[in-house]
Short mmCIF file of C-alpha atoms in Angstrom, two decimals:
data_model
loop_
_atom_site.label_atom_id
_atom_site.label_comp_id
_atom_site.label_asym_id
_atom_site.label_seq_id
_atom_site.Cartn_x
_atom_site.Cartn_y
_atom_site.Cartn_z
CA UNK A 1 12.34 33.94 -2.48
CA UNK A 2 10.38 37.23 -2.25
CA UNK A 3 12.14 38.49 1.06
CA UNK A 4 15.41 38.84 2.46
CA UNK A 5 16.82 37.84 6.02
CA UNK A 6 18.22 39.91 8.84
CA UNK A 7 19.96 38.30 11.97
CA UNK A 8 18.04 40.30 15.14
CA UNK A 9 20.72 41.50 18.09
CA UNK A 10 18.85 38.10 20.05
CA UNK A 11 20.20 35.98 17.57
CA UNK A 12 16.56 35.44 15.62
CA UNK A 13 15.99 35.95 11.65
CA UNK A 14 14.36 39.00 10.54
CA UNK A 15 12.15 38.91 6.66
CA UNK A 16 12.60 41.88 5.04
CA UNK A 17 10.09 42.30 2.30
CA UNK A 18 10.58 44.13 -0.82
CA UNK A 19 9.05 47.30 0.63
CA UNK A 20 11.61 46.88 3.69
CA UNK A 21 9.18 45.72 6.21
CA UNK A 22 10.35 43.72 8.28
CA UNK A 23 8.89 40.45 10.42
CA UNK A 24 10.62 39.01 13.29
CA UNK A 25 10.45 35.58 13.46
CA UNK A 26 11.64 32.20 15.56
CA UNK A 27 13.30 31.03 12.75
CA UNK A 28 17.52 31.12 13.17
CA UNK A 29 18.43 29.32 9.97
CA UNK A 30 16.72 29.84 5.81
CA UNK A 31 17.70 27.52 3.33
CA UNK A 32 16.36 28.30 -0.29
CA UNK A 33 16.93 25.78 -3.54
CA UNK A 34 15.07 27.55 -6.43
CA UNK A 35 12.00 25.72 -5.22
CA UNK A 36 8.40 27.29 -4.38
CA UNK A 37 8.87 27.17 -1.03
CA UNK A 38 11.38 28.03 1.69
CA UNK A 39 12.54 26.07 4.62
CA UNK A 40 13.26 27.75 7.90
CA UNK A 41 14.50 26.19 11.48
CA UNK A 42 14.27 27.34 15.06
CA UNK A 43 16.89 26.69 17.37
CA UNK A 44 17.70 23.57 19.16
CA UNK A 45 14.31 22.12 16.81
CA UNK A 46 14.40 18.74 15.17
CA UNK A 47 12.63 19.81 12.27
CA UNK A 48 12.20 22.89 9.30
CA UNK A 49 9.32 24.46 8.66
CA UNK A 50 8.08 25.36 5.38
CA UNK A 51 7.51 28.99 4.12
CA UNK A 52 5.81 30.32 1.07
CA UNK A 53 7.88 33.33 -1.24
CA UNK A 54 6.49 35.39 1.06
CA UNK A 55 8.09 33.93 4.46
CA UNK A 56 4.67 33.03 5.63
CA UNK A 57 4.47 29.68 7.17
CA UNK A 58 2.29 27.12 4.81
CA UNK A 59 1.88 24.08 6.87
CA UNK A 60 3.18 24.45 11.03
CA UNK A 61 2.34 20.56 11.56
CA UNK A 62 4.25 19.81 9.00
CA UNK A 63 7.88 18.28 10.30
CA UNK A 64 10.05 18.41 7.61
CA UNK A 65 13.62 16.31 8.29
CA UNK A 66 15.17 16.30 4.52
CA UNK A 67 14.81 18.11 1.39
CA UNK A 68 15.70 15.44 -1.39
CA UNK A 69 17.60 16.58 -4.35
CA UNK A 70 14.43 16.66 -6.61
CA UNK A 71 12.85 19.39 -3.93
CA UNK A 72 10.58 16.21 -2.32
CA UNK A 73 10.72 16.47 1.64
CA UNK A 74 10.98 13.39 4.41
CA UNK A 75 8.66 14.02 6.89
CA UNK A 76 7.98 12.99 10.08
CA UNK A 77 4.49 12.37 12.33
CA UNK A 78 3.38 9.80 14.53
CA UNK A 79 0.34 8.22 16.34
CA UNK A 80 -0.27 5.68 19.15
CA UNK A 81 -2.82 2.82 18.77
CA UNK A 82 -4.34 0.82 21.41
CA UNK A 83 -3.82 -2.76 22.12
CA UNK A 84 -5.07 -5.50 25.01
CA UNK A 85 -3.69 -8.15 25.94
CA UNK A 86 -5.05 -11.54 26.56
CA UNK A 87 -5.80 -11.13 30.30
CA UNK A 88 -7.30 -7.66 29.46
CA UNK A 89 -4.56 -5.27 29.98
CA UNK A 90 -4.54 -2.11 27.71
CA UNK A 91 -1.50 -0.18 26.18
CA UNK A 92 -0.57 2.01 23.49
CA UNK A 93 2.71 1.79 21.13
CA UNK A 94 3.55 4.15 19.20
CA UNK A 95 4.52 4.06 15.79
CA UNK A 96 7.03 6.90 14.13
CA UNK A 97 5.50 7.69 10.31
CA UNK A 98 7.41 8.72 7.53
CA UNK A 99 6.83 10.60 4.54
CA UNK A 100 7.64 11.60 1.29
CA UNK A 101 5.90 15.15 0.73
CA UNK A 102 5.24 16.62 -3.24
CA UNK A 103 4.72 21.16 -1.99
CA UNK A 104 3.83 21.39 -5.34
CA UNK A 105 0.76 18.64 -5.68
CA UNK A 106 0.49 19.01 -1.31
CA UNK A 107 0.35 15.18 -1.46
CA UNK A 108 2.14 12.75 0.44
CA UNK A 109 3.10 9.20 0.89
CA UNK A 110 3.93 7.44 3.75
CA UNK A 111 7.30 5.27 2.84
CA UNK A 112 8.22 3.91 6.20
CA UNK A 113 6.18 3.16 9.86
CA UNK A 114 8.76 2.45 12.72
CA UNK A 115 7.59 0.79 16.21
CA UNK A 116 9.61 3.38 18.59
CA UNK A 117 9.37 6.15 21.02
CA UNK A 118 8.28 9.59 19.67
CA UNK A 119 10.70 11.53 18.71
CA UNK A 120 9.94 14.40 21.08
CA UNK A 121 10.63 11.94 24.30
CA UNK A 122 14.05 11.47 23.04
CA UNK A 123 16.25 12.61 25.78
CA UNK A 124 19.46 13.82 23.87
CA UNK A 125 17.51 15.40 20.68
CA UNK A 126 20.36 17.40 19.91
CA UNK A 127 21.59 13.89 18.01
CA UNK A 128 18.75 13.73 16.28
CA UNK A 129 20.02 14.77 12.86
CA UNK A 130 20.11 13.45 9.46
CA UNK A 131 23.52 11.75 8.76
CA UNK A 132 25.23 10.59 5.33
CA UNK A 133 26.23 6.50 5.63
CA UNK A 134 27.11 5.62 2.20
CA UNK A 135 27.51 6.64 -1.44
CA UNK A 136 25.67 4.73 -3.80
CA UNK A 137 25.09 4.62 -7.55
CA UNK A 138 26.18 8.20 -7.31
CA UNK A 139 23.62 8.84 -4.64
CA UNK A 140 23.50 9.34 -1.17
CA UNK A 141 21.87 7.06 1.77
CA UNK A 142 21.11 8.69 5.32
CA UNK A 143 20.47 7.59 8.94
CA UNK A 144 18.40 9.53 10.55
CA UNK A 145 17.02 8.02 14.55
CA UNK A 146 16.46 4.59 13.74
CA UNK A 147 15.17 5.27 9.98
CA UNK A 148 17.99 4.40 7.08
CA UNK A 149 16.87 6.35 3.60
CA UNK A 150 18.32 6.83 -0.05
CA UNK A 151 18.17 9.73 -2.00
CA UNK A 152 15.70 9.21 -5.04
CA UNK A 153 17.05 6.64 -7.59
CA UNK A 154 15.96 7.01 -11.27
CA UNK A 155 13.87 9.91 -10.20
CA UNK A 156 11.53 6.39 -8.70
CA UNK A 157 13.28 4.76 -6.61
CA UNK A 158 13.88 4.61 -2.98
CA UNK A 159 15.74 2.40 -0.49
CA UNK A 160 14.44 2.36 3.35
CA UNK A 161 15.55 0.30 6.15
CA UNK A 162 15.37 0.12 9.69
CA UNK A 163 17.12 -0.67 13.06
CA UNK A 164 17.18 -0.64 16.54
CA UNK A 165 20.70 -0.89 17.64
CA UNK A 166 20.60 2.60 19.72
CA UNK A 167 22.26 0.71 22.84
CA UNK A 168 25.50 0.28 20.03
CA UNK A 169 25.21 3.99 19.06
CA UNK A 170 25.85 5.46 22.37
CA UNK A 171 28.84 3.08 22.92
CA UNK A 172 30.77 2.97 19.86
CA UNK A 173 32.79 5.96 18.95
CA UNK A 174 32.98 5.49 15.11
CA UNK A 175 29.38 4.37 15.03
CA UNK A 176 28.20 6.51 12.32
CA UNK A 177 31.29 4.79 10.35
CA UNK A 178 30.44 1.50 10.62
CA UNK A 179 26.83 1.40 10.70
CA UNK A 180 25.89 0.20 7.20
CA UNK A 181 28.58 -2.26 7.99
CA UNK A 182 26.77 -3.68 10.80
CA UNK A 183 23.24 -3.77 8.86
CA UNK A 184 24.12 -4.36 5.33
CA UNK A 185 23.98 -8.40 5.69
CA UNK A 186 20.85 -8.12 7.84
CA UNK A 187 17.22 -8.71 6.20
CA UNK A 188 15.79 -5.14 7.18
CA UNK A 189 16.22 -3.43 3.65
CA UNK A 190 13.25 -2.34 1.18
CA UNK A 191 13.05 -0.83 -2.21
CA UNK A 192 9.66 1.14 -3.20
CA UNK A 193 8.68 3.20 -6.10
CA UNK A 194 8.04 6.33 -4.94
CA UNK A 195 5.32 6.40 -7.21
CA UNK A 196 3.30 3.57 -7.14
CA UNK A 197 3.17 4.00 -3.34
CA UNK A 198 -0.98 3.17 -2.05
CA UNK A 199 -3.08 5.52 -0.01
CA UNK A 200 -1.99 5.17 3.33
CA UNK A 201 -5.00 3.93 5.35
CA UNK A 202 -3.53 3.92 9.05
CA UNK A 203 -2.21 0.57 9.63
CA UNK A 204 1.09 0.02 9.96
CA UNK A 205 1.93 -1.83 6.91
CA UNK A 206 3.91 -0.47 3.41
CA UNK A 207 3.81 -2.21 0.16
CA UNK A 208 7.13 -2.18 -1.08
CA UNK A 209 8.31 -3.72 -4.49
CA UNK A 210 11.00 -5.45 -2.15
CA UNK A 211 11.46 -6.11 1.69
CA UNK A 212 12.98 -7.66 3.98
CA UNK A 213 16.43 -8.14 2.10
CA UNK A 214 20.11 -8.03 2.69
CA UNK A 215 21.51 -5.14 1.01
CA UNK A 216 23.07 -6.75 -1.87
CA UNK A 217 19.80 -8.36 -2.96
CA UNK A 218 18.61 -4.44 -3.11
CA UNK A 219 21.42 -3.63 -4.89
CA UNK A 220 21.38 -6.10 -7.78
CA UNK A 221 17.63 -5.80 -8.04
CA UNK A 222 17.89 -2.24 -8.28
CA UNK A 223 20.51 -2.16 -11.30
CA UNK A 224 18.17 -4.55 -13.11
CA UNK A 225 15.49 -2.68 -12.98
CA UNK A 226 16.97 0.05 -14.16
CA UNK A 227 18.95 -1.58 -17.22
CA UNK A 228 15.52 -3.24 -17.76
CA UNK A 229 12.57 -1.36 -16.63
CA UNK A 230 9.97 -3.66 -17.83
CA UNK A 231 11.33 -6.00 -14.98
CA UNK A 232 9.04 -7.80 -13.09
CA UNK A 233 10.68 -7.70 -9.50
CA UNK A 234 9.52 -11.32 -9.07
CA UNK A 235 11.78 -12.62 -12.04
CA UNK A 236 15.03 -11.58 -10.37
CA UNK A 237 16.91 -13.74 -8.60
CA UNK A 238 19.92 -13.07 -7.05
CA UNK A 239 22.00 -16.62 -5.74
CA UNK A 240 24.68 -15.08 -3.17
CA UNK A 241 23.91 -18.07 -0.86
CA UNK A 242 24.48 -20.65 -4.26
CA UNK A 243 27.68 -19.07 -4.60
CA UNK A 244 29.10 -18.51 -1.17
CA UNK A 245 28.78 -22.79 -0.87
CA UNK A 246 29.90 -22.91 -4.25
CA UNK A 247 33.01 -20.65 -2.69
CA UNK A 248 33.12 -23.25 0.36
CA UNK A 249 33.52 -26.17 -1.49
CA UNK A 250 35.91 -25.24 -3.97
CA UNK A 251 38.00 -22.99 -2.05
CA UNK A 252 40.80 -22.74 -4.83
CA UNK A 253 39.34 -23.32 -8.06
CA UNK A 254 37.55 -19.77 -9.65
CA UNK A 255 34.31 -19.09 -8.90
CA UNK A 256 31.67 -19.66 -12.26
CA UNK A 257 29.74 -16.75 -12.52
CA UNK A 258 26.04 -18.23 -12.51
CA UNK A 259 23.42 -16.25 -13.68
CA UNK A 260 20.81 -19.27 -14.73
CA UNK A 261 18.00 -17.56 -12.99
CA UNK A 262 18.76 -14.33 -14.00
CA UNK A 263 16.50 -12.61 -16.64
CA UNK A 264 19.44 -11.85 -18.92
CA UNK A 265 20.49 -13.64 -22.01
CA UNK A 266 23.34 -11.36 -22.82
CA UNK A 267 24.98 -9.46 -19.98
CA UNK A 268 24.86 -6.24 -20.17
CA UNK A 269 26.88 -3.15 -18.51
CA UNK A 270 25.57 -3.50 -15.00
CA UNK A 271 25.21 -6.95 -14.98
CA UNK A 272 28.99 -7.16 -15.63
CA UNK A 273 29.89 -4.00 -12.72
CA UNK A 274 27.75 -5.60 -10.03
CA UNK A 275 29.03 -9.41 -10.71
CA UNK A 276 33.03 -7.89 -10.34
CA UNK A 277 31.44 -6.33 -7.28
CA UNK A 278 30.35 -9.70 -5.82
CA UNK A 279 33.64 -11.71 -6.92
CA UNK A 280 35.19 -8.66 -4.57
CA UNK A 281 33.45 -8.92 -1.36
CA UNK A 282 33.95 -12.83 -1.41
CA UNK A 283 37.51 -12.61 -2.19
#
């Protein structure tokens, strides 16, 4: 960072250059990470913008929302498409876009397309933050609106979901607390590869290397593929329903770990954690 920040008497950042001129600006927060770009915020705004070295602003339309620990950002846009019904009547819905951003190849990829209100006719935008759920394999996953995100995994991989259970959010106090609770058994979780994400071409489809799973499907087929990354996602199988009957009708004898379907011939490190892990959650 080529400049250094002032706080103005009305509460806005100043850039100082190196020859001590200074810039007002908007902005009322910097964050800096050793990357080639800056992000700055205005207040009471949902998202940063991002500065060159120089404090100059590189892209205004772009909304940034997270900086991931390997410098990619989460980004945000949207657009409305048209639909008519079959007596003729025309709407719009909008759909909430977003992306994973590369500053230093200014590419992007679009890893997740909500059905939902823009984000700017939100009436209480002041929530609208992201917000740590869960620690996993020594990562983080967020919630941020009605978007549910991981931290990169293996520098490739990503887990997204999605839900719509804002009517629960306003009522329950420990909300935050319990919501991967609440989701983690429903079928809204995807895994993608950050890089083997397509062109987005406008529709409202992602490819994903998994979707529509409970959580612990994600979770097993992730540590596969990273004890085995020659994987093909369509060889793992993961037989939670097998074993909860199994469980069911043989409520006192120990459950036989299975893994007749699995890939594996010899079980290897995580194959042993995430098995211990199931035998838990069932007990």
């Amino acid at each position: 960072m080529n400049f250094t920040t002032q706080m103005s008497t009305n509460n806005r950042l100043l850039l100082v250059d190196k020859f001590g001129k200074t810039k007002e600006t908007l902005f009322n927060d910097v964050s800096y990470f050793g990357d080639k770009y800056v992000l700055a915020k205005e207040d009471r705004s949902i998202f940063y913008t991002v500065l060159d070295l120089e404090g100059n602003a590189i892209n205004e339309s772009l909304n940034v929302i997270h900086r991931f620990d390997d410098g990619l950002l989460l980004t945000y846009s949207s657009f409305a498409k048209n639909y008519k019904s079959s007596d003729g009547f025309s709407y719009a819905v909008n759909y909430n876009v977003y992306s994973i951003y590369n500053h230093n190849t200014r590419t992007s990829s679009v890893v997740s397309v909500i059905q939902s209100d823009p984000l700017d006719k939100i009436e209480n935008q002041g929530s609208l933050k992201v917000e740590k759920i869960k620690n996993f394999m020594n990562k983080t996953i967020y919630t941020f609106n009605d978007l549910i995100f991981s931290e990169i995994i293996d520098e490739q991989y990503m887990v997204v979901a999605s839900h719509f259970d804002l009517a629960a959010k306003k009522s329950m106090k420990n909300y935050l607390n319990s919501l991967f609770e609440t989701f983690q058994n429903k079928r809204i979780w995807n895994i993608l590869n950050i890089f083997e994400i397509p062109v987005y071409n406008g529709e409202t489809n992602i490819n994903a290397l998994l979707s529509g799973r409970i959580f612990k499907e994600i979770e097993y087929t992730l540590y596969t593929l990273i004890e085995f990354p020659d994987t093909n996602v369509a060889n793992i199988t993961f037989e939670k329903e097998k074993s909860q009957k199994a469980e069911k009708i043989k409520p006192y004898i120990p459950l036989v770990k299975s893994m007749r379907n699995s890939i594996w011939k010899k079980k290897s490190k995580w194959q042993m954690m995430f098995t211990d892990l199931i035998d838990f959650s069932f007990n």
